[in-house]
Coordinates of C-alpha atoms and ligand atoms in Angstrom, one line a residue:
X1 CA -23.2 -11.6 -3.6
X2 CA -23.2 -12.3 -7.6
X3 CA -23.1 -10.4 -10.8
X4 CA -23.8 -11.1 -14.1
X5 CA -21.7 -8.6 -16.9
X6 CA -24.0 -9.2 -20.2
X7 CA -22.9 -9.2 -23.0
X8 CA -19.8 -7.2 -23.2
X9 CA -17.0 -7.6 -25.4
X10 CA -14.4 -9.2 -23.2
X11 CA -10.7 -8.2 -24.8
X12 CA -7.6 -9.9 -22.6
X13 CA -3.9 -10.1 -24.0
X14 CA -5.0 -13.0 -26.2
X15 CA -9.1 -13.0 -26.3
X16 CA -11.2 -10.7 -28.2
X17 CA -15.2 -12.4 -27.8
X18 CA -18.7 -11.8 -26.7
X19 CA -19.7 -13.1 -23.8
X20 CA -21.3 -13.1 -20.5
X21 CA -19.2 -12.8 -17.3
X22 CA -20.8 -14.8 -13.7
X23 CA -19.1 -13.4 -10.4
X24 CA -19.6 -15.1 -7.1
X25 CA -18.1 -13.6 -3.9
X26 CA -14.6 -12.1 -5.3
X27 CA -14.2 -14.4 -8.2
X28 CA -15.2 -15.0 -11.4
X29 CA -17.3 -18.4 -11.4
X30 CA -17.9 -19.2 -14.8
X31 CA -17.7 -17.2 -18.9
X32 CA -20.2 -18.4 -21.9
X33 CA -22.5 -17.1 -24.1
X34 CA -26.0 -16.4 -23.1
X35 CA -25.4 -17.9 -19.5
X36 CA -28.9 -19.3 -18.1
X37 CA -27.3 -18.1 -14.2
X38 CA -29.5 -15.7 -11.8
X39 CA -27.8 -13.4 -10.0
X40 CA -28.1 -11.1 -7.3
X41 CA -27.2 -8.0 -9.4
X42 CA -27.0 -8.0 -13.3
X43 CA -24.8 -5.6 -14.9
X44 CA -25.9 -4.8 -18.9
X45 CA -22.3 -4.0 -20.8
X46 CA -23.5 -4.1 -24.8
X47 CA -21.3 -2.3 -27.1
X48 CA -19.1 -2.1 -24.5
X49 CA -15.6 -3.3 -23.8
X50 CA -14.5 -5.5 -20.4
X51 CA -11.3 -5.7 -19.9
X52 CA -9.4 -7.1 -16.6
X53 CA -9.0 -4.7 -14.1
X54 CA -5.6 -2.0 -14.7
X55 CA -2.2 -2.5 -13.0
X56 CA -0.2 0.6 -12.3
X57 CA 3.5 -1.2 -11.0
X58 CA 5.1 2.4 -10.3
X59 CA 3.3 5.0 -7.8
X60 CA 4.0 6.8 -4.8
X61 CA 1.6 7.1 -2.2
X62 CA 2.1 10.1 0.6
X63 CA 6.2 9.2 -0.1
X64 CA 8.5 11.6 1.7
X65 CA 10.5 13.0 -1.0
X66 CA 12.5 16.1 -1.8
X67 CA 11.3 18.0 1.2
X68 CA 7.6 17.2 1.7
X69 CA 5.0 14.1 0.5
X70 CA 3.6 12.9 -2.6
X71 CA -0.1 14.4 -1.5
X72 CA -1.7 11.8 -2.6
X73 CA -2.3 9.4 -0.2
X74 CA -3.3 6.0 0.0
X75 CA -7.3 7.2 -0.1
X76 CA -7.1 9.4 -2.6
X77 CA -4.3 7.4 -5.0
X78 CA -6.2 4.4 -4.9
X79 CA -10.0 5.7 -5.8
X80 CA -8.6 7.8 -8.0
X81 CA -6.8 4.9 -9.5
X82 CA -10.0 3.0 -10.0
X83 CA -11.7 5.7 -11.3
X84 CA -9.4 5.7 -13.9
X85 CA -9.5 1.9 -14.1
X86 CA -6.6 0.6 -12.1
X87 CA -7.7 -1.7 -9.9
X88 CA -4.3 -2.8 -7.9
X89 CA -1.5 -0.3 -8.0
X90 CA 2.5 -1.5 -6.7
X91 CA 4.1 1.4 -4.7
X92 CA 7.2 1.9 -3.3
X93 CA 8.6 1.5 0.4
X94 CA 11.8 3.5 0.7
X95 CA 14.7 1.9 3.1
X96 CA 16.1 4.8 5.2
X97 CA 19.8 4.6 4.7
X98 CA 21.2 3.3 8.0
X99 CA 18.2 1.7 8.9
X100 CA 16.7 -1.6 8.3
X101 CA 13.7 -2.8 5.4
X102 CA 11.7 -4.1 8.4
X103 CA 11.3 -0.7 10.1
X104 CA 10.8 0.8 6.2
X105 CA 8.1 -1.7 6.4
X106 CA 6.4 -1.0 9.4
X107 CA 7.0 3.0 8.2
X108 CA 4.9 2.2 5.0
X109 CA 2.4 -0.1 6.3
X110 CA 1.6 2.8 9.2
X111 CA 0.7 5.5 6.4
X112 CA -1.5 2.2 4.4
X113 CA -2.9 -0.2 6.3
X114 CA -6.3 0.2 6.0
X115 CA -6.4 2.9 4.5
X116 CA -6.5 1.9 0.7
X117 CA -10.3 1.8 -1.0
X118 CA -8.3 -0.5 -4.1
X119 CA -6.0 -3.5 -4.0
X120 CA -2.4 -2.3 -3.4
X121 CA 1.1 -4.1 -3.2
X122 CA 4.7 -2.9 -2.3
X123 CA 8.0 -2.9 -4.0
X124 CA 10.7 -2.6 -1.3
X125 CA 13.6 0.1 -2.3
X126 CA 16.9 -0.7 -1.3
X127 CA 19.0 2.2 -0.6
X128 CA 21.7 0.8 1.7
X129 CA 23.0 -2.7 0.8
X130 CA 24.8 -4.0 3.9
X131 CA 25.2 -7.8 5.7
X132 CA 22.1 -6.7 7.7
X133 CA 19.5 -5.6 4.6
X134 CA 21.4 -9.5 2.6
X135 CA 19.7 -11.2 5.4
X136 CA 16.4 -9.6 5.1
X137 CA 15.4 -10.2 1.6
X138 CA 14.8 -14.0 1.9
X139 CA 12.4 -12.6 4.6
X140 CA 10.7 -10.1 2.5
X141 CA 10.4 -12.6 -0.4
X142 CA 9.2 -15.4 2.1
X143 CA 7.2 -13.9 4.7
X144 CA 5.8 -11.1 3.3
X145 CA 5.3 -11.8 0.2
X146 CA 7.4 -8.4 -1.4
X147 CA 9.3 -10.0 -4.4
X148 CA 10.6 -6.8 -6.3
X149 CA 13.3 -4.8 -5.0
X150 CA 13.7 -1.1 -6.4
X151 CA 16.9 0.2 -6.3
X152 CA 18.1 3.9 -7.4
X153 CA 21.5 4.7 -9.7
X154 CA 20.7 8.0 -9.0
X155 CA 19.5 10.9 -6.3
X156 CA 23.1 10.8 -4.6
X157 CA 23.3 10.9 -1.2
X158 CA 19.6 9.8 -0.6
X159 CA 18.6 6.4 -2.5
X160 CA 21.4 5.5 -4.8
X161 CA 23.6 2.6 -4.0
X162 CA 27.1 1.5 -6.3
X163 CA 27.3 -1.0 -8.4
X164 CA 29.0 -3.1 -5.6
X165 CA 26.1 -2.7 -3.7
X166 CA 24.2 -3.5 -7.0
X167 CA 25.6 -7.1 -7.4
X168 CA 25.1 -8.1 -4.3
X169 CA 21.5 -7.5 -4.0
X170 CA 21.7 -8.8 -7.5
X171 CA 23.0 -12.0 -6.1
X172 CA 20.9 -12.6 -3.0
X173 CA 17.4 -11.3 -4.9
X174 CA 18.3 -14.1 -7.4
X175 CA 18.9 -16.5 -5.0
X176 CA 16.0 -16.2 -3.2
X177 CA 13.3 -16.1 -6.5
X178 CA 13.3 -12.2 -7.0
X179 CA 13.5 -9.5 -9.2
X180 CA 15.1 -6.3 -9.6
X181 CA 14.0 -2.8 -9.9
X182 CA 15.8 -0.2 -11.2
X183 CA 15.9 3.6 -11.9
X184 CA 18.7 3.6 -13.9
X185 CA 20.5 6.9 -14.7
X186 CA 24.0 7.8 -13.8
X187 CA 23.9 10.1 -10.4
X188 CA 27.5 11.0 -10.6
X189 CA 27.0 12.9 -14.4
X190 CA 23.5 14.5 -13.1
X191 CA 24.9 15.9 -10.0
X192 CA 27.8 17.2 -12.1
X193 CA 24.8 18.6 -14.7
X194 CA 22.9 20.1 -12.0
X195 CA 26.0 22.1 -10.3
X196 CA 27.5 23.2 -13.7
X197 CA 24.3 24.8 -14.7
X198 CA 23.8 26.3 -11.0
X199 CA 27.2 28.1 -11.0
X200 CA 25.9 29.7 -14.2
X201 CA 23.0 30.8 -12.8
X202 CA 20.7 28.9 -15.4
X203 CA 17.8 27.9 -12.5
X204 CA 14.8 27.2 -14.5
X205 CA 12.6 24.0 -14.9
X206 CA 14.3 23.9 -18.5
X207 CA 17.9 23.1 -16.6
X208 CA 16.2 20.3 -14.9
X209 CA 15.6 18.8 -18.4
X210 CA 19.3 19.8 -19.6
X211 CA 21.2 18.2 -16.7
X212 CA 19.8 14.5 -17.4
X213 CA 20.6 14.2 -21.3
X214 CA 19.6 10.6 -23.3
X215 CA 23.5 9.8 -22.4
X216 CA 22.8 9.4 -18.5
X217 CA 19.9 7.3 -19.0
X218 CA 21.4 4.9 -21.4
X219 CA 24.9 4.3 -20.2
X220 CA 22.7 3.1 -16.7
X221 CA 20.5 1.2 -18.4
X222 CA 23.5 -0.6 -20.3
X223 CA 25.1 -1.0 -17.5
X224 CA 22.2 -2.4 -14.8
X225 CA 21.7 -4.7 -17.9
X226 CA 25.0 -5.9 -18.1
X227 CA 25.5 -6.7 -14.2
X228 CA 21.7 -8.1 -14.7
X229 CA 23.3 -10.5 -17.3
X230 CA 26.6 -11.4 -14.9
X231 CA 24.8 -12.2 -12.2
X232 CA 21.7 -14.1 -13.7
X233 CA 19.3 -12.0 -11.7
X234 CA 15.6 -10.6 -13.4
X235 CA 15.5 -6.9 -14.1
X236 CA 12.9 -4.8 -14.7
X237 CA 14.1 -1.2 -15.9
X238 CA 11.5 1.2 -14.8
X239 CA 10.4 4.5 -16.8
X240 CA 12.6 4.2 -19.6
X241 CA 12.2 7.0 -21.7
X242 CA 14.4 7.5 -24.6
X243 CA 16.1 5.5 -27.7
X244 CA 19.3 5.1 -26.1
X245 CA 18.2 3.4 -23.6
X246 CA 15.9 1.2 -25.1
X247 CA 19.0 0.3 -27.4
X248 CA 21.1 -0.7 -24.6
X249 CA 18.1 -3.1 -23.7
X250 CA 18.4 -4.6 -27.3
X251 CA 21.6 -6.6 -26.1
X252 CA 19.6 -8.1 -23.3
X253 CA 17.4 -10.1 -25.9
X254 CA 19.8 -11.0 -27.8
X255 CA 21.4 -12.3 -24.6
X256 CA 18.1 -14.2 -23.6
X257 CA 18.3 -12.5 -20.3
X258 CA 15.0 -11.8 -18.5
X259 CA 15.2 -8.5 -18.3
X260 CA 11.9 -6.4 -19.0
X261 CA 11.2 -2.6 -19.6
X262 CA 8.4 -0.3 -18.4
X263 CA 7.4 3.0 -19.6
X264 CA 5.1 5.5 -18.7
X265 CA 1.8 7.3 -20.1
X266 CA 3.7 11.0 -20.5
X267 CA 7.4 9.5 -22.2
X268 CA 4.5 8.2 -24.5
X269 CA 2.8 11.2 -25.3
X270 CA 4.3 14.6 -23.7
X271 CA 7.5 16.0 -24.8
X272 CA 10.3 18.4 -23.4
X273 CA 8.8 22.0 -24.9
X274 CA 7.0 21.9 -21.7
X275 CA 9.8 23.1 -20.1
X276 CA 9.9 26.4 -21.5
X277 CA 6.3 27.5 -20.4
X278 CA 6.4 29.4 -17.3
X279 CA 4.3 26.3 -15.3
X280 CA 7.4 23.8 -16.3
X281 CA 7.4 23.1 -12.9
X282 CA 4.6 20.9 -13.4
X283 CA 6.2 18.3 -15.7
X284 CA 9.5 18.4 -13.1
X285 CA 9.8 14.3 -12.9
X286 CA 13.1 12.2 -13.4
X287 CA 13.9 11.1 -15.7
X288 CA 12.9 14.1 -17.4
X289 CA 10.3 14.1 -20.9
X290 CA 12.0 13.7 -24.0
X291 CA 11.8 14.1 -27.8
X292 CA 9.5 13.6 -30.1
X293 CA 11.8 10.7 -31.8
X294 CA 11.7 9.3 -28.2
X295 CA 8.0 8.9 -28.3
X296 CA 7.8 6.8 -31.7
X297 CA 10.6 4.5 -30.1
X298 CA 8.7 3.7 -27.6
X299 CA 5.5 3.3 -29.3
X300 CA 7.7 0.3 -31.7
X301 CA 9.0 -0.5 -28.3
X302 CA 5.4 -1.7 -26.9
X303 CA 4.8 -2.9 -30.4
X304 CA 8.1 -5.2 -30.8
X305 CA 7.7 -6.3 -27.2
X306 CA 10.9 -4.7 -26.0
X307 CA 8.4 -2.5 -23.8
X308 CA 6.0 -4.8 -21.5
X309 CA 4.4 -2.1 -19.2
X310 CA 3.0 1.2 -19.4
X311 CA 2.7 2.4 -15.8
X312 CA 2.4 6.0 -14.5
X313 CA 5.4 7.0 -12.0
X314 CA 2.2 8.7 -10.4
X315 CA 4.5 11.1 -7.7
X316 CA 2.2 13.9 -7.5
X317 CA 2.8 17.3 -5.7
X318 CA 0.4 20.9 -5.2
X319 CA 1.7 23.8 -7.0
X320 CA 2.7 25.0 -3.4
X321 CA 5.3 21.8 -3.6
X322 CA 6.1 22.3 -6.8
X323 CA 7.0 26.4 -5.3
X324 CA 9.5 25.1 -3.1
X325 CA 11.8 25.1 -6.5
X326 CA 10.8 28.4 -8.2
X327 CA 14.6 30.1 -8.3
X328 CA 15.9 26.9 -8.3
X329 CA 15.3 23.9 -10.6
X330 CA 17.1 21.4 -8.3
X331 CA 14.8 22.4 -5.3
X332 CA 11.5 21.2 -7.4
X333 CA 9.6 17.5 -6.0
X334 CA 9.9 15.4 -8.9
X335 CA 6.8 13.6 -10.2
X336 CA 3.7 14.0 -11.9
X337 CA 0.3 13.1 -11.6
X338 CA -1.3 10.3 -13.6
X339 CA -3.0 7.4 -11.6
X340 CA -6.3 8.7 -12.9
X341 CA -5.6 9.2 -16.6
X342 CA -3.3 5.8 -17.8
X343 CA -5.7 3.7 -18.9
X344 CA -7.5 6.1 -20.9
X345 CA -4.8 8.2 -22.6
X346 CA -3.4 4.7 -23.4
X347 CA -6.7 4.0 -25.2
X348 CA -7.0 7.3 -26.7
X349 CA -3.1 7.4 -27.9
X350 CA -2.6 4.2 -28.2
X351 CA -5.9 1.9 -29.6
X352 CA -7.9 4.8 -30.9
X353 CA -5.6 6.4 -32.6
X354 CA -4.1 3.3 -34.0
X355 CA -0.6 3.0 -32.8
X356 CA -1.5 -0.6 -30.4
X357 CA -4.1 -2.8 -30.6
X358 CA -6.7 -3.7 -28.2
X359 CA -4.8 -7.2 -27.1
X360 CA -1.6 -5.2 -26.9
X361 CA -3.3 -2.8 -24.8
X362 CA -4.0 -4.9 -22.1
X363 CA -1.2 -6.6 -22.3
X364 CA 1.1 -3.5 -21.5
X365 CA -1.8 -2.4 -18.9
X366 CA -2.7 -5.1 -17.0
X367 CA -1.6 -8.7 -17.9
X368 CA 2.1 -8.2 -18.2
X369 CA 2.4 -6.0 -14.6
X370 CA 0.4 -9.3 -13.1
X371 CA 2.9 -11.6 -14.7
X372 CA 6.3 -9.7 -14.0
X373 CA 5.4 -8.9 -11.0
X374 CA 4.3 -12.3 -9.1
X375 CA 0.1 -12.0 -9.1
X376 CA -0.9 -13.9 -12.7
X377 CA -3.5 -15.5 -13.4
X378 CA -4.9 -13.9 -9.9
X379 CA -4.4 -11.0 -11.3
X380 CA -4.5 -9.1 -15.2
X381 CA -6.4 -11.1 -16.8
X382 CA -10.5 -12.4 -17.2
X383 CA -10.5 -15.9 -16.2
X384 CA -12.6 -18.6 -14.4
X385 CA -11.0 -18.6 -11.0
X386 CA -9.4 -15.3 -11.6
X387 CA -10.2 -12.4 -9.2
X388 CA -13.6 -10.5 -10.7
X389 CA -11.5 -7.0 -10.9
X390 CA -13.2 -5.7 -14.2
X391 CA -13.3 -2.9 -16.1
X392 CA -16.2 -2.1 -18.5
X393 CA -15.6 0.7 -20.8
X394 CA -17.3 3.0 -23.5
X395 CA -14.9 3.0 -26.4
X396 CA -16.7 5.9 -28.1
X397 CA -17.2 8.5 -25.2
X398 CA -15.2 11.6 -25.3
X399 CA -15.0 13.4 -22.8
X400 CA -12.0 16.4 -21.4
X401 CA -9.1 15.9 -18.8
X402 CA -9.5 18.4 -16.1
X403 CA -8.7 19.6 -12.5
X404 CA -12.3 20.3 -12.3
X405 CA -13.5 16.3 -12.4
X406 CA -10.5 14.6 -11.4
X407 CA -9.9 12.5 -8.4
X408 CA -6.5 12.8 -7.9
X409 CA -5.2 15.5 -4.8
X410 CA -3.3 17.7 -6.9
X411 CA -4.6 21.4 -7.6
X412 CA -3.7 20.8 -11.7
X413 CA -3.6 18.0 -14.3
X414 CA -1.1 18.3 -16.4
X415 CA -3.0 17.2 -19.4
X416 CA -5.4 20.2 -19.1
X417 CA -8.4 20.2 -21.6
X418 CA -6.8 17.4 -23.2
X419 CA -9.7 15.0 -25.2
X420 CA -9.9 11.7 -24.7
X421 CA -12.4 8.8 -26.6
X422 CA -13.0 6.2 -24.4
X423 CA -14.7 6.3 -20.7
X424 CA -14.1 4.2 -17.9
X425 CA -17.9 3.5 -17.1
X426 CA -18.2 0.6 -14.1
X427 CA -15.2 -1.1 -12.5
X428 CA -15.5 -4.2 -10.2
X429 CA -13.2 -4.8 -7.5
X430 CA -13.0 -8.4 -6.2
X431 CA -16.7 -9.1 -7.2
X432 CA -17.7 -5.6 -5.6
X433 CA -19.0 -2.6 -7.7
X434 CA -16.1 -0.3 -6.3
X435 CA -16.9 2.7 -9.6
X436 CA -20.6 3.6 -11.3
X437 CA -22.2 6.4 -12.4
X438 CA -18.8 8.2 -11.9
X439 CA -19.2 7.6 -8.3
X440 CA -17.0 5.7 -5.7
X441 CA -19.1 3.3 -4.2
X442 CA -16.6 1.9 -1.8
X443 CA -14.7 2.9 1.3
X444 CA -11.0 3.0 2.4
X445 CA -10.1 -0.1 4.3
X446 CA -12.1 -2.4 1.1
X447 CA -8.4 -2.3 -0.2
X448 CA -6.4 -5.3 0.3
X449 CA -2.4 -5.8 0.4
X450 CA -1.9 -8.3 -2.6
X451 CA 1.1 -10.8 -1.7
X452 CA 3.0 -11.7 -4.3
X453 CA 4.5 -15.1 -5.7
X454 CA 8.4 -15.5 -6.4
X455 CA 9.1 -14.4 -10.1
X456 CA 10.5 -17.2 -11.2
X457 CA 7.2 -19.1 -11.2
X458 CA 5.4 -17.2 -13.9
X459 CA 8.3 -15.8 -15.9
Ligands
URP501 O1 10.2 12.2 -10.8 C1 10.0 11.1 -10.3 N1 10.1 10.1 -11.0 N2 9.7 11.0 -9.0 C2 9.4 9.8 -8.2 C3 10.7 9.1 -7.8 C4 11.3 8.3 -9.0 O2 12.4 8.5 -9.4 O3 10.6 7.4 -9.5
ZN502 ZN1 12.7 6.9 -10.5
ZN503 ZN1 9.0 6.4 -9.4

């Protein structure tokens, strides 16, 4: 099978051009003006804009958490995903503590193997650092091809290891060509938060933001940047929200330590007043939204390159989940929905309205996941020999968010009504026509596992 995308302008990290795009089998063959080629299927994108297929780095698929499961599951995250433009999505396996990452493996790949209808890879989360879990990560790294290994300063009890634990994963993920992940607030001060405000009685969604203030996030971050920096290991901080945070990170560059920041779509454009309507529920996610202030430091953040990614922390749950904490803030699943609407809030927030460029744009959304994360130039970018995962998208279609036309399976959207220019319109998958016509034109099981290379090749 081949396609041939007309006459779209192609926009990468770097490029900005017109051109025509040839596809054979999953990859893209060749890129030139007017290209004399037949092909089995020609795809017209004048006026349009092609861009390389999204990466979201952060979701959780049908994750047991809090209780119950993310209810999306790997069918419905991933063609929701690409309806939204992300073509390959990273999620997370969870290591039982106790137990080893081999069986968290074989847990994950049970729930996702063959089930996915786009491309899909897997961070593995260390929660129990031990002599056992040191031998496993060559293996992980080696054989299976899982370079980037999460790790939680927080949730107590659960997923959070010390800071022992820390630099020794530190030390053996570095060794072996990895990277680090981290959630970086400080457990011990949010547990304390979250008890203090429940022996007062003070239970609503609004506590949840209360009990993990911009000090919690920033003295982790500081501090997973500082053991990042002793031990000489990558680090990739994920969902960074606030200044204080992204200030700690500061002394990382000045450092020259490779050590790189994601955000996500609602620290960007959602703030804490949330909290106070009676559905605050809904925006219940860790860490919590933040200030206005916040926002614009992230927004210089993308545009100063201390912020490299703009993923989703897509962890969604029903209002029924979200029910299990109604007299009790600390009893709420945390996570949101988003898969479906990153890439074009981004556009709208970010490129319409001014505040990124196109380059920048998909840089934050798709090149720099690829590169951090072991898959460039495979990956996040349009390129002869590249995969043909292609996005082409109407930069002057509005349209509304709503529960009503999303994909996602969550029974609200917590961007309600909200209007958006710029419409995903066709996306390719591998050389496949996996979205048109706001239709899904591929199965579960098209969706491949992506293995990735060692970091320390592309970064
Ligand atoms: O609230 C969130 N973020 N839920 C998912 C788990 C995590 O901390 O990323
Ligand atoms: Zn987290
Ligand atoms: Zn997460």
């Amino acid at each position: 099978m081949s396609i041939l995308v007309k006459n779209g302008r192609i926009v990468t990290a770097t490029d900005d051009y017109v051109a025509d795009i040839f596809i054979e089998g999953e990859i893209v063959k060749t890129i030139g003006k007017d290209l004399a080629i037949k092909a089995d299927k020609e795809i017209d994108a004048t006026g349009k804009l092609v861009f390389p297929g999204g990466i979201d780095p952060h979701v959780h698929l049908d994750m047991p958490f809090m209780g119950t499961y993310s209810s999306d599951n790997y069918e419905t995250g991933t063609r929701a995903a690409l309806f939204g433009g992300t073509t390959i999505v990273i999620d997370f396996i969870l290591q039982k503590q106790g137990n080893s990452l081999r069986s968290a493996l074989e847990e994950w790949r049970g729930r996702s193997d063959n089930n996915c209808v786009g491309d899909y890879s897997f961070h593995m989360a260390v929660t129990d650092f031990n002599e056992h879990t040191k031998k496993e990560v060559q293996e992980m790294i080696e054989k299976e091809g899982i370079v980037s290994f999460k790790t939680f300063m927080a949730y107590k009890g659960a997923l959070m290891i010390d800071d022992r634990q820390m630099i020794g994963l530190m030390e053996e993920v570095k060794k072996h060509g990895g990277l680090i992940n981290v959630h970086a607030t400080n457990g011990d001060m949010i547990d304390y938060l979250v008890a203090k405000h429940r022996a007062e009685g003070k239970l609503s969604p609004l506590y949840h933001y209360l009990s993990q203030p911009e000090i919690t996030e920033a003295e982790a971050s500081e501090r997973f940047v500082d053991m990042a920096s002793y031990t000489g290991c990558p680090g990739y901080i994920v969902h960074l929200t606030c200044e204080g945070a992204l200030n700690a990170v500061r002394n990382a560059t000045r450092r020259n330590q490779k050590m790189f920041v994601e955000t996500c779509i609602q620290y960007l454009v959602i703030d804490a007043s949330l909290y106070e309507q009676p559905d605050g529920a809904k925006w219940v996610m860790s860490p919590p939204l933040r200030q206005k202030k916040d926002q614009e430091t992230l927004w210089a953040g993308i545009n100063q390159g201390l912020v490299q990614v703009v993923a989703t922390d897509h962890c969604p749950f029903k209002w029924e989940q979200k029910q299990m904490g109604k007299d009790d803030f600390s009893k709420i699943p945390n996570g949101h929905p988003a898969i479906e609407n990153r890439m074009e809030l981004l556009y709208t927030e970010g490129v319409h309205k001014g505040r990124i460029t196109l380059n920048k744009y998909v840089e934050v959304a798709c090149t720099n996941p690829a590169k951090i994360f072991g898959m460039f130039p495979r990956k996040g970018t349009i390129a002869v020999g590249s995969d043909a995962d292609i996005v082409i998208f109407d930069p002057n279609e509005k349209h509304k968010i709503s529960v009503t036309t999303h994909h996602m399976n969550v029974d609200y959207s917590g961007y309600e009504g909200w209007e958006l220019t710029g419409k995903v319109k066709t996306v390719l998958l591998r050389g496949e026509v996996a979205i048109d016509n706001n239709e899904c034109r591929i199965e579960k099981g098209f969706g491949k596992f992506i293995r990735r290379n060692k970091v320390t090749q592309v970064i």
